[in-house]
Short mmCIF file of C-alpha atoms in Angstrom, two decimals:
data_model
loop_
_atom_site.label_atom_id
_atom_site.label_comp_id
_atom_site.label_asym_id
_atom_site.label_seq_id
_atom_site.Cartn_x
_atom_site.Cartn_y
_atom_site.Cartn_z
CA MET A 1 7.13 4.65 33.55
CA ALA A 2 3.48 3.45 34.44
CA ASP A 3 1.51 5.75 32.32
CA ILE A 4 1.32 3.55 29.43
CA ASN A 5 0.71 -0.15 29.10
CA ILE A 6 1.25 -2.14 25.88
CA GLY A 7 -0.05 -5.60 25.26
CA LYS A 8 1.04 -7.91 22.64
CA LYS A 9 -1.07 -10.45 20.54
CA GLU A 10 -1.52 -11.62 17.08
CA LYS A 11 -4.24 -11.39 14.44
CA ASN A 12 -3.92 -13.55 11.56
CA ASN A 13 -0.28 -13.86 12.04
CA THR A 14 0.02 -10.08 12.39
CA PRO A 15 1.49 -8.86 15.59
CA VAL A 16 -0.73 -6.35 17.44
CA LEU A 17 0.46 -3.94 19.94
CA GLU A 18 -2.39 -2.71 22.31
CA VAL A 19 -1.57 0.53 23.70
CA GLN A 20 -3.39 1.85 26.81
CA GLY A 21 -2.97 5.07 28.53
CA GLU A 22 -1.19 8.19 27.44
CA VAL A 23 1.60 8.72 24.76
CA ASP A 24 3.64 11.82 25.42
CA ILE A 25 7.41 12.57 25.61
CA TYR A 26 7.73 10.41 28.72
CA THR A 27 6.08 7.33 27.58
CA ALA A 28 6.62 7.25 23.77
CA PRO A 29 10.08 5.66 24.26
CA LYS A 30 8.33 2.60 25.52
CA LEU A 31 6.12 2.40 22.50
CA LYS A 32 9.26 2.72 20.33
CA LYS A 33 10.95 0.06 22.08
CA GLU A 34 8.08 -2.45 21.35
CA ILE A 35 7.93 -1.48 17.75
CA LEU A 36 11.77 -1.68 17.24
CA SER A 37 11.55 -5.17 18.97
CA LEU A 38 8.99 -6.36 16.42
CA ILE A 39 11.12 -5.06 13.46
CA ASP A 40 14.26 -6.85 15.01
CA ASP A 41 12.25 -9.94 14.83
CA GLY A 42 11.59 -9.46 11.16
CA LYS A 43 7.98 -8.44 11.61
CA TYR A 44 7.63 -5.52 9.17
CA THR A 45 3.80 -5.45 9.01
CA MET A 46 2.01 -4.78 12.54
CA ILE A 47 -1.16 -3.36 13.83
CA ILE A 48 -0.93 -0.64 16.53
CA ASP A 49 -4.29 -0.46 18.56
CA LEU A 50 -4.66 3.13 19.70
CA ALA A 51 -8.29 2.49 20.80
CA ASN A 52 -7.64 2.70 24.52
CA VAL A 53 -5.17 5.64 24.36
CA ASP A 54 -6.65 8.68 26.14
CA PHE A 55 -4.03 11.23 24.98
CA MET A 56 -1.10 11.37 22.39
CA ASP A 57 0.94 14.30 21.51
CA SER A 58 3.31 14.54 18.59
CA SER A 59 6.04 12.55 20.46
CA GLY A 60 3.91 9.56 19.87
CA LEU A 61 3.35 10.52 16.16
CA GLY A 62 7.07 10.73 15.90
CA VAL A 63 7.52 7.16 17.05
CA LEU A 64 4.88 5.98 14.64
CA VAL A 65 6.43 7.72 11.71
CA SER A 66 9.83 6.65 12.59
CA GLY A 67 8.50 2.99 12.71
CA LEU A 68 6.97 3.38 9.50
CA LYS A 69 10.09 4.75 7.79
CA ARG A 70 11.82 1.36 9.31
CA VAL A 71 9.15 -0.94 7.95
CA SER A 72 8.54 0.66 4.56
CA PRO A 73 11.73 -0.53 2.89
CA HIS A 74 10.69 -4.13 3.66
CA ASP A 75 7.45 -3.64 2.00
CA GLY A 76 5.86 -3.48 5.55
CA LYS A 77 2.81 -1.59 6.83
CA ILE A 78 1.71 -0.11 10.05
CA TYR A 79 -2.04 -0.24 10.53
CA LEU A 80 -3.38 1.85 13.15
CA ILE A 81 -6.65 1.60 15.23
CA ALA A 82 -8.08 4.81 16.57
CA ASN A 83 -11.70 5.74 17.32
CA ARG A 84 -11.39 8.48 19.91
CA PRO A 85 -11.89 11.92 18.47
CA ASN A 86 -8.97 13.60 20.19
CA ILE A 87 -6.53 11.05 18.86
CA ILE A 88 -8.05 11.06 15.42
CA LYS A 89 -7.75 14.77 15.55
CA ILE A 90 -3.96 14.92 15.95
CA PHE A 91 -3.63 12.80 12.82
CA ASN A 92 -5.85 15.05 10.94
CA ILE A 93 -4.30 18.39 11.75
CA THR A 94 -0.74 16.94 10.91
CA GLY A 95 -1.91 15.27 7.66
CA LEU A 96 -0.66 12.12 8.95
CA ASP A 97 -4.04 10.65 8.39
CA LYS A 98 -2.96 10.51 4.68
CA VAL A 99 0.12 8.53 5.66
CA PHE A 100 -1.29 5.97 7.92
CA GLU A 101 -4.09 3.64 7.26
CA ILE A 102 -6.28 4.27 10.24
CA TYR A 103 -9.25 2.00 11.17
CA ALA A 104 -11.78 2.05 13.73
CA ASN A 105 -11.47 -1.50 14.93
CA ILE A 106 -9.45 -4.68 14.07
CA GLU A 107 -12.20 -6.12 12.08
CA GLU A 108 -12.10 -3.28 9.49
CA ILE A 109 -8.38 -4.36 8.87
CA ALA A 110 -9.19 -7.96 8.18
CA ASN A 111 -11.90 -6.75 5.75
CA MET B 1 -33.46 26.91 37.28
CA GLN B 2 -29.80 25.44 37.58
CA THR B 3 -27.85 26.57 40.30
CA LEU B 4 -24.13 27.29 39.70
CA LYS B 5 -21.56 25.89 42.35
CA LYS B 6 -19.48 28.33 44.15
CA SER B 7 -16.42 26.76 42.26
CA GLN B 8 -18.15 27.80 38.98
CA ILE B 9 -18.52 31.23 39.88
CA GLU B 10 -15.49 32.35 41.76
CA LYS B 11 -12.09 33.09 39.96
CA GLN B 12 -9.87 30.26 40.76
CA ILE B 13 -5.97 30.70 40.77
CA ILE B 14 -3.81 27.65 41.09
CA SER B 15 -0.08 28.07 41.01
CA LEU B 16 2.50 25.20 40.68
CA LYS B 17 6.35 24.87 40.64
CA ILE B 18 7.16 21.48 39.47
CA PRO B 19 10.58 19.84 38.93
CA ALA B 20 11.54 20.16 35.12
CA GLU B 21 10.92 16.41 34.47
CA VAL B 22 8.80 15.06 31.59
CA SER B 23 7.30 12.51 34.05
CA PHE B 24 5.26 15.38 35.67
CA LEU B 25 3.54 16.32 32.39
CA ARG B 26 0.75 13.88 33.00
CA ALA B 27 0.07 15.44 36.26
CA VAL B 28 -0.26 18.93 34.83
CA ARG B 29 -2.83 17.49 32.16
CA LEU B 30 -4.53 15.91 34.91
CA LEU B 31 -5.00 18.91 37.18
CA ILE B 32 -6.16 21.13 34.36
CA THR B 33 -8.57 18.53 33.26
CA ALA B 34 -10.10 18.17 36.66
CA GLN B 35 -10.47 21.95 37.31
CA LEU B 36 -12.11 22.56 34.08
CA ARG B 37 -14.39 19.63 34.26
CA LEU B 38 -15.68 21.04 37.71
CA ARG B 39 -16.72 24.00 35.29
CA SER B 40 -18.44 21.76 32.85
CA ALA B 41 -16.03 22.46 30.24
CA ASP B 42 -16.56 20.76 26.79
CA GLU B 43 -14.25 17.63 26.25
CA VAL B 44 -13.16 18.93 22.90
CA ASP B 45 -11.84 22.03 24.51
CA LEU B 46 -10.25 20.21 27.21
CA ASP B 47 -8.45 17.94 24.71
CA ASP B 48 -7.17 20.94 22.64
CA LEU B 49 -5.96 22.79 25.72
CA LYS B 50 -4.11 19.62 26.96
CA LEU B 51 -2.64 18.92 23.64
CA ALA B 52 -1.39 22.49 23.27
CA ILE B 53 0.26 22.70 26.56
CA SER B 54 1.75 19.22 26.47
CA GLU B 55 3.08 19.76 22.93
CA PHE B 56 4.66 23.09 24.18
CA LEU B 57 6.28 21.50 27.19
CA ALA B 58 7.42 18.39 25.17
CA ARG B 59 9.23 20.67 22.43
CA ALA B 60 10.65 22.83 25.27
CA PHE B 61 12.20 19.86 26.94
CA GLU B 62 13.66 18.68 23.61
CA ALA B 63 15.00 21.95 22.92
CA GLU B 64 16.44 22.12 26.39
CA ILE B 65 15.20 25.70 27.11
CA VAL B 66 13.78 24.80 30.53
CA GLY B 67 15.44 25.51 33.82
CA GLU B 68 15.42 23.49 36.97
CA TYR B 69 11.67 24.00 37.72
CA ILE B 70 8.68 24.82 35.60
CA LYS B 71 6.28 27.55 37.20
CA ILE B 72 2.60 27.16 36.03
CA ASP B 73 -0.04 29.82 36.96
CA ILE B 74 -3.73 28.70 36.12
CA SER B 75 -6.30 31.29 36.38
CA ILE B 76 -10.08 30.34 35.69
CA GLU B 77 -12.74 32.66 35.62
CA LYS B 78 -16.25 32.13 34.13
CA ASN B 79 -15.55 30.16 30.72
CA LEU B 80 -11.87 31.35 30.31
CA VAL B 81 -8.65 29.70 31.57
CA ASP B 82 -5.35 31.69 31.34
CA ILE B 83 -2.12 29.65 31.58
CA GLU B 84 1.23 31.17 32.15
CA ILE B 85 4.17 28.84 31.96
CA GLY B 86 7.63 29.92 32.61
CA ASP B 87 10.54 30.50 32.85
CA PHE B 88 12.29 29.43 29.63
CA GLU B 89 15.18 30.73 27.76
CA GLU B 90 14.21 32.86 24.91
CA PHE B 91 13.06 30.84 21.71
CA ASP B 92 11.69 31.32 18.42
CA PRO B 93 8.26 29.40 18.30
CA LYS B 94 8.47 28.72 14.63
CA LYS B 95 11.79 26.93 15.21
CA LEU B 96 10.77 25.24 18.49
CA PHE B 97 7.66 23.85 16.64
CA ALA B 98 9.64 23.07 13.56
CA SER B 99 8.75 19.37 13.75
CA PRO B 100 6.76 18.29 10.60
CA TYR B 101 4.19 16.71 13.00
CA LEU B 102 2.57 19.53 14.95
CA ASN B 103 3.70 22.92 13.82
CA PHE B 104 3.27 26.51 15.46
CA GLU B 105 0.12 27.07 13.14
CA ALA B 106 -1.54 23.81 14.27
CA ILE B 107 -0.90 24.56 17.98
CA ASP B 108 -2.36 28.16 17.52
CA THR B 109 -5.68 26.78 16.29
CA LEU B 110 -6.07 24.67 19.31
CA VAL B 111 -6.16 27.62 21.73
CA ASN B 112 -7.69 31.24 21.54
CA ASN B 113 -4.28 32.83 22.15
CA PHE B 114 -0.50 31.68 22.49
CA GLU B 115 2.04 34.26 23.21
CA ILE B 116 5.35 34.67 24.41
CA GLU B 117 6.13 37.44 27.02
CA ALA B 118 9.68 38.46 27.79
CA LEU B 119 10.81 38.48 31.25
CA GLU B 120 13.95 39.96 33.05
CA GLY B 121 17.17 38.96 31.46
CA SER B 122 16.85 36.59 28.46
CA LEU B 123 13.95 34.56 30.10
CA VAL B 124 10.45 34.35 28.73
CA LYS B 125 7.14 32.95 29.61
CA VAL B 126 4.33 31.39 27.51
CA LYS B 127 0.70 32.72 28.06
CA ILE B 128 -2.10 30.46 26.78
CA LYS B 129 -5.69 31.65 26.76
CA LYS B 130 -8.51 29.09 26.06
CA SER B 131 -12.41 29.79 26.26
CA PHE B 132 -14.36 26.78 27.10
#
């Protein structure tokens, strides 16, 4: 499954998943695995950086929504970073831009 | 005066028969992108087309209406691309795109035309048109 790379780091003690590549029905399970791994470790608030995602369909959205459903009961949050027009568009046309907090970069979240 | 390349004038037809595996979706997107970029297609149009095709195929895989292979015929002429994808078991597009994430109406806004054509037996193919 080489069409997606997911790096992990922390920003102010919040885990950050840096996703690079294309998120579709083939690669979305890898993103889901990383999100679930954080949740299993008790990390219910996280940042998912989609700034280097070239393409995403609703397989990716499904994974993000599923993650949000799992962290919400723990007062957790999933912050998204997205700045590519095609990625922002899929959130807009599905109405998920009102469900997720989407920022242009990681500094905006800190502010 | 700008001179058009031969590839921008002639009608191009590309036919693919790929194993019905989700790992091939990216290759399909790459091929379509490369061909349309040769004709200076707008990136927004390209993104919309890729999303419509990928979304349809992803839902088709989930609904298990695909056979052993997927046939894709791409025809590009001037600023119009026609894509025919088959063969699938008959399906109801409203149900196939019943996901709350990207429904049929949303898919329909991404392309000029998205229709289903009956084939022999109970098989169908999907025809997508997109101008760029």
